[in-house]
Structures are given as structure tokens and as C-alpha cells.
PDB file of C-alpha atoms in Angstrom:
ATOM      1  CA  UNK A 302     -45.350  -3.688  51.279  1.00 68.00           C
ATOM      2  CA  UNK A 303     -45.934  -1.536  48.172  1.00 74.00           C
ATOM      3  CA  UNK A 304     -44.216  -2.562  44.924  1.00 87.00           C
ATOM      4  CA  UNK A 305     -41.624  -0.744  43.608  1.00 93.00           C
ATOM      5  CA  UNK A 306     -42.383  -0.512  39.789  1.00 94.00           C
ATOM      6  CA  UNK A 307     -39.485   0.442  37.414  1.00 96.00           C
ATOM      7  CA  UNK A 308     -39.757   1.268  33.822  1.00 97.00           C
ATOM      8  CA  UNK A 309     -37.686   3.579  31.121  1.00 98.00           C
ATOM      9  CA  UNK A 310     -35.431   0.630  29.962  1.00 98.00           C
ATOM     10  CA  UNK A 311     -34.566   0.209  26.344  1.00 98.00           C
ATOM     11  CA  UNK A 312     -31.807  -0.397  23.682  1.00 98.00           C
ATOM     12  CA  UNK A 313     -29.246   2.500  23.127  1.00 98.00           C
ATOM     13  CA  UNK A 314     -26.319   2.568  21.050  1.00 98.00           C
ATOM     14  CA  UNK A 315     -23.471   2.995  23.121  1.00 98.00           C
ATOM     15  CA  UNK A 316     -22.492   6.745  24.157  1.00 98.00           C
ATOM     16  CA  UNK A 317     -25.759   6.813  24.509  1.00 98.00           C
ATOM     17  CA  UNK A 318     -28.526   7.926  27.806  1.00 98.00           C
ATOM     18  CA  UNK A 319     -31.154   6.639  28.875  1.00 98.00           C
ATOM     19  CA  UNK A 320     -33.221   7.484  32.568  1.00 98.00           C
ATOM     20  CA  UNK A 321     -34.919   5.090  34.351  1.00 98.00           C
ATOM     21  CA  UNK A 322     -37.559   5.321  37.301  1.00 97.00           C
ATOM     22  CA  UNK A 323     -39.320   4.076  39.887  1.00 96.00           C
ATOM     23  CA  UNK A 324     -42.780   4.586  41.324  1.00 93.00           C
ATOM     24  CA  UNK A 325     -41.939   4.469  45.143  1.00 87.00           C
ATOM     25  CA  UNK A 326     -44.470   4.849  46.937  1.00 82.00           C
ATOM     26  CA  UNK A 327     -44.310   3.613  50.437  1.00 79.00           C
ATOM     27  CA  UNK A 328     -40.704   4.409  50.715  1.00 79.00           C
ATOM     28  CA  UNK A 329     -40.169   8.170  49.770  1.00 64.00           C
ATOM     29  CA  UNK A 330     -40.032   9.280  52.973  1.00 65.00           C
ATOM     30  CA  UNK A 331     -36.828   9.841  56.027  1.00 68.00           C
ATOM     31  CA  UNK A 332     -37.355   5.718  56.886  1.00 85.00           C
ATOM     32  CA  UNK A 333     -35.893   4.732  53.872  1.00 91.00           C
ATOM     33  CA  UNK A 334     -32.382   4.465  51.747  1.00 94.00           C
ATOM     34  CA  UNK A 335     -33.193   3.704  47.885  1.00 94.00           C
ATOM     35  CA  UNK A 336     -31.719   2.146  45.588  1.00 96.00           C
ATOM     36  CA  UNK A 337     -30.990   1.235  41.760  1.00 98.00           C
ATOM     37  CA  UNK A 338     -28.640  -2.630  41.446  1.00 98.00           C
ATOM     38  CA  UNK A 339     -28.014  -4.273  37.744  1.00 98.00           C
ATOM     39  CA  UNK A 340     -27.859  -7.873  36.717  1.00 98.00           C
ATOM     40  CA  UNK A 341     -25.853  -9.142  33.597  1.00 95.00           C
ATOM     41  CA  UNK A 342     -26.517 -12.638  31.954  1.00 90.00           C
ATOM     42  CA  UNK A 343     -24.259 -14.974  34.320  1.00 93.00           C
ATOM     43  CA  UNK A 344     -23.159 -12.207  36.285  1.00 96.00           C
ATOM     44  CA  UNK A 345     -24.076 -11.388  40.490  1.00 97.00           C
ATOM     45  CA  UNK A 346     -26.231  -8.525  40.871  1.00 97.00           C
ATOM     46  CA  UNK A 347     -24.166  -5.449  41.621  1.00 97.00           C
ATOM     47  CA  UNK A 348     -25.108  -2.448  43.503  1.00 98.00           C
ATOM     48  CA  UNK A 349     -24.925   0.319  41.016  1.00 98.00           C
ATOM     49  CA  UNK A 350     -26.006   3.648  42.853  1.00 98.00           C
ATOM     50  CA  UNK A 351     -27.903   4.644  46.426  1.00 97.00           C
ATOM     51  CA  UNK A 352     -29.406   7.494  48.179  1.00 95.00           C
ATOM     52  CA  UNK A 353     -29.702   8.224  51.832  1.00 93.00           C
ATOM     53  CA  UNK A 354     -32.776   9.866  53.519  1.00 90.00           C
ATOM     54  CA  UNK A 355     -30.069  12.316  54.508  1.00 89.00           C
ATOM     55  CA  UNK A 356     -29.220  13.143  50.817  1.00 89.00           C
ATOM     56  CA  UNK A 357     -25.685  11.429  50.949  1.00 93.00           C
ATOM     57  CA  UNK A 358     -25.358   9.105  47.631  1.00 96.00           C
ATOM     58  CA  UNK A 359     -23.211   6.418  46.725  1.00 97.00           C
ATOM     59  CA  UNK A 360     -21.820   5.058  43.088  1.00 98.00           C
ATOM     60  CA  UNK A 361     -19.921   2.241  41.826  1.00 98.00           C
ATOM     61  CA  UNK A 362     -16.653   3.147  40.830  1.00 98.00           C
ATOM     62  CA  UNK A 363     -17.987   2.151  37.101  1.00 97.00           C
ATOM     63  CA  UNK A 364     -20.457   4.301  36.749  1.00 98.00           C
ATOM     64  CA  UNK A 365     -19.002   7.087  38.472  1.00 98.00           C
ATOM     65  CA  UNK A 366     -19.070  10.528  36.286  1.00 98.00           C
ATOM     66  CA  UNK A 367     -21.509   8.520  33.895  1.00 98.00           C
ATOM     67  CA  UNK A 368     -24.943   7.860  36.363  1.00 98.00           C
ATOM     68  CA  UNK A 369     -27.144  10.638  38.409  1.00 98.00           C
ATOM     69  CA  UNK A 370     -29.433   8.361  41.220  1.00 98.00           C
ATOM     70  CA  UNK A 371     -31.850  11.389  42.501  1.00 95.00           C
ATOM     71  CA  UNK A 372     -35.190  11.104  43.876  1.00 91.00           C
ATOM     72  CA  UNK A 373     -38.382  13.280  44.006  1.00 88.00           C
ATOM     73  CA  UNK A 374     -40.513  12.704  46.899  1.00 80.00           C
ATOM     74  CA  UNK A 375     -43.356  14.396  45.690  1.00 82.00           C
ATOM     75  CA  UNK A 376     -44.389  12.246  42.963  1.00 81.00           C
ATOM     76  CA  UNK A 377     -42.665   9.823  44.547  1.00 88.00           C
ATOM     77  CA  UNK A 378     -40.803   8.107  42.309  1.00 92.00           C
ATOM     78  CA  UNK A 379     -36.442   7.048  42.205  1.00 95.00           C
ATOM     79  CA  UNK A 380     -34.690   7.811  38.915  1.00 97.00           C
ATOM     80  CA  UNK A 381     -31.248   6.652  37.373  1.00 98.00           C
ATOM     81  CA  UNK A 382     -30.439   9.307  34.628  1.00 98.00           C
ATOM     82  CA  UNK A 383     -27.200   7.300  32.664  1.00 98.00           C
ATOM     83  CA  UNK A 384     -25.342   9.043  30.258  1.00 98.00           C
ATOM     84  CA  UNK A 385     -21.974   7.891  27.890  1.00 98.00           C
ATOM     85  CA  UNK A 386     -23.831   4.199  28.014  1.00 98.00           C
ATOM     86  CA  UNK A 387     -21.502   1.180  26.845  1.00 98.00           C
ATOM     87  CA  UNK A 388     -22.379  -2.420  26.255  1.00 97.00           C
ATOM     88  CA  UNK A 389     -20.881  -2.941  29.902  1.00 96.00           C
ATOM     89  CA  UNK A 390     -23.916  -1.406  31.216  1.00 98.00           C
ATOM     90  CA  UNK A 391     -26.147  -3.761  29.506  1.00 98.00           C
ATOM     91  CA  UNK A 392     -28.429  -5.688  31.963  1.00 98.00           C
ATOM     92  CA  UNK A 393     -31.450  -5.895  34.100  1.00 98.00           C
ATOM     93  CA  UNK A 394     -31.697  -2.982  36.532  1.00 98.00           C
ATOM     94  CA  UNK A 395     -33.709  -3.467  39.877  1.00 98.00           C
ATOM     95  CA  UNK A 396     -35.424  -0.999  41.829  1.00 96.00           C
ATOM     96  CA  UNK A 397     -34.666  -1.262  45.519  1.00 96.00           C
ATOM     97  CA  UNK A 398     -35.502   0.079  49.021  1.00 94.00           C
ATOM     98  CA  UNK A 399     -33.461  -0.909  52.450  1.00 94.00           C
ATOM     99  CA  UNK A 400     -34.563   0.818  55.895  1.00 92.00           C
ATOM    100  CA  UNK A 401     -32.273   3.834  57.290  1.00 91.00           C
ATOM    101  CA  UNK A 402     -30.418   2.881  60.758  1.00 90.00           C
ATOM    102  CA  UNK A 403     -29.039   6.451  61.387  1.00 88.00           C
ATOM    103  CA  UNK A 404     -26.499   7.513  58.863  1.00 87.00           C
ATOM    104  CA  UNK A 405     -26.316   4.207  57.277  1.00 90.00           C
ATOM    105  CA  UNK A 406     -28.598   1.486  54.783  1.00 93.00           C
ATOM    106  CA  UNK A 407     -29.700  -2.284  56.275  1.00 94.00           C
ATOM    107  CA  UNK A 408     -29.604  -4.411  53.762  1.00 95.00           C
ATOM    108  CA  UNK A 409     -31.709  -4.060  50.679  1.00 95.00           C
ATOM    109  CA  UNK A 410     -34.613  -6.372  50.872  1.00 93.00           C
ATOM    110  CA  UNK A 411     -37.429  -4.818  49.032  1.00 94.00           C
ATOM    111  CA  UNK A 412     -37.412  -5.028  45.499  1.00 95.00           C
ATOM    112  CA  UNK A 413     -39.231  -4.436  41.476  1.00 95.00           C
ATOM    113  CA  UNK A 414     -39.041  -6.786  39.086  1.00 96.00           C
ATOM    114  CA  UNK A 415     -36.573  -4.823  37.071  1.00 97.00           C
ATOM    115  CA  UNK A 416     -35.998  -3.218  33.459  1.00 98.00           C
ATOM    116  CA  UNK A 417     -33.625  -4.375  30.862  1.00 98.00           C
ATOM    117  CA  UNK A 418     -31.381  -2.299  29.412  1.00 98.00           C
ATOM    118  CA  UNK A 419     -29.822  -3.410  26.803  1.00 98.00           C
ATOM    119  CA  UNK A 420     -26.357  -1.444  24.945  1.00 98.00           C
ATOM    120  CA  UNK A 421     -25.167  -1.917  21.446  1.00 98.00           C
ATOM    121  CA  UNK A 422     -21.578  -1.311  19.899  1.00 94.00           C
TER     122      UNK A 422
END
């Protein structure tokens, strides 16, 4: 499979944006749900914010209001645009791709190596 390649991490300040992306190629197309997941230090990985082929999207509850996940097939490439940051959203953030069964995601199982972000009080 292709790799998905994220970049656009960085220290903020909190209240702060920043917008991340991913080079997708290989999964920008109607076969594929996308996705953007964050790690904190001794923390699980969390699913932060998905997209269907279909256009439907998805958001945890704590980033809802904050985080835009949009794609643009053309380039192709996944973005995160997250605005009113706060050190909560410190952490690595991973790149991901799952396959479309109808109206719904399989499980995520292609992955980047991820891009720290990093928010200071």
C-alpha cells in the first residue's frame, strides 16, 4: 500500500490553530473512509475525526465546534484544520485510511507515522 504521509504539526499556544495534512494517495477515491486519531504520552490512541466516501463526517465529542476533517481529492491529500487549541489536544496525530463497506468504515488499518502537536498554557 501507499504511505500516508502527515505533516503541519507544531507548538501553539493554546487558543491557538494549527492544520494538518496528509498526502493520500492511494486512498482518495469512493473505496475508502479517512481518517485523523491522536496519541497522548500514556494515553490509548483516540479517534479524533473521520470522513466517509459519501461525505458524512464524524467528531469526538472533544473536538466538536473546535476541528474541520475535509479532504481534497484532487491533490489528494486529508487535512485537520484545529482551531481554539488547548494543552488537551497536545499529542501525536496519525493519519489513517479504513475501507468503505456501504455506508459504514472497517476498521482502520492503514496508517502514517504521525505529527506531534504539541499545546502550551
Amino acid at each position: 500500500q501507499v504511505p500516508l504521509v502527515e505533516s503541519g504539526g507544531g507548538s501553539v499556544q493554546s487558543g491557538g490553530s494549527l492544520r494538518l495534512s496528509c498526502v493520500a494517495s492511494g486512498y482518495t477515491n469512493s473505496r475508502y473512509c479517512m481518517g485523523w486519531f491522536r496519541q497522548a504520552p500514556g494515553k490509548e490512541r483516540e479517534e479524533v475525526a473521520t470522513i466517509h466516501p459519501y461525505g458524512r463526517t464524524t467528531y469526538a465529542n472533544s473536538v466538536k465546534g473546535r476541528f474541520t476533517i475535509s479532504q481534497d481529492n484532487a491533490k489528494p491529500t486529508l487535512y485537520l484544520q484545529m482551531n481554539s487549541l488547548s494543552p488537551d489536544d497536545t499529542g501525536m496525530y496519525f493519519c489513517a485510511a479504513a475501507a468503505s463497506v456501504g455506508s459504514r468504515c472497517a476498521t482502520f488499518q492503514y496508517w502514517g507515522q504521525g505529527t506531534q502537536v504539541t499545546v502550551s498554557s
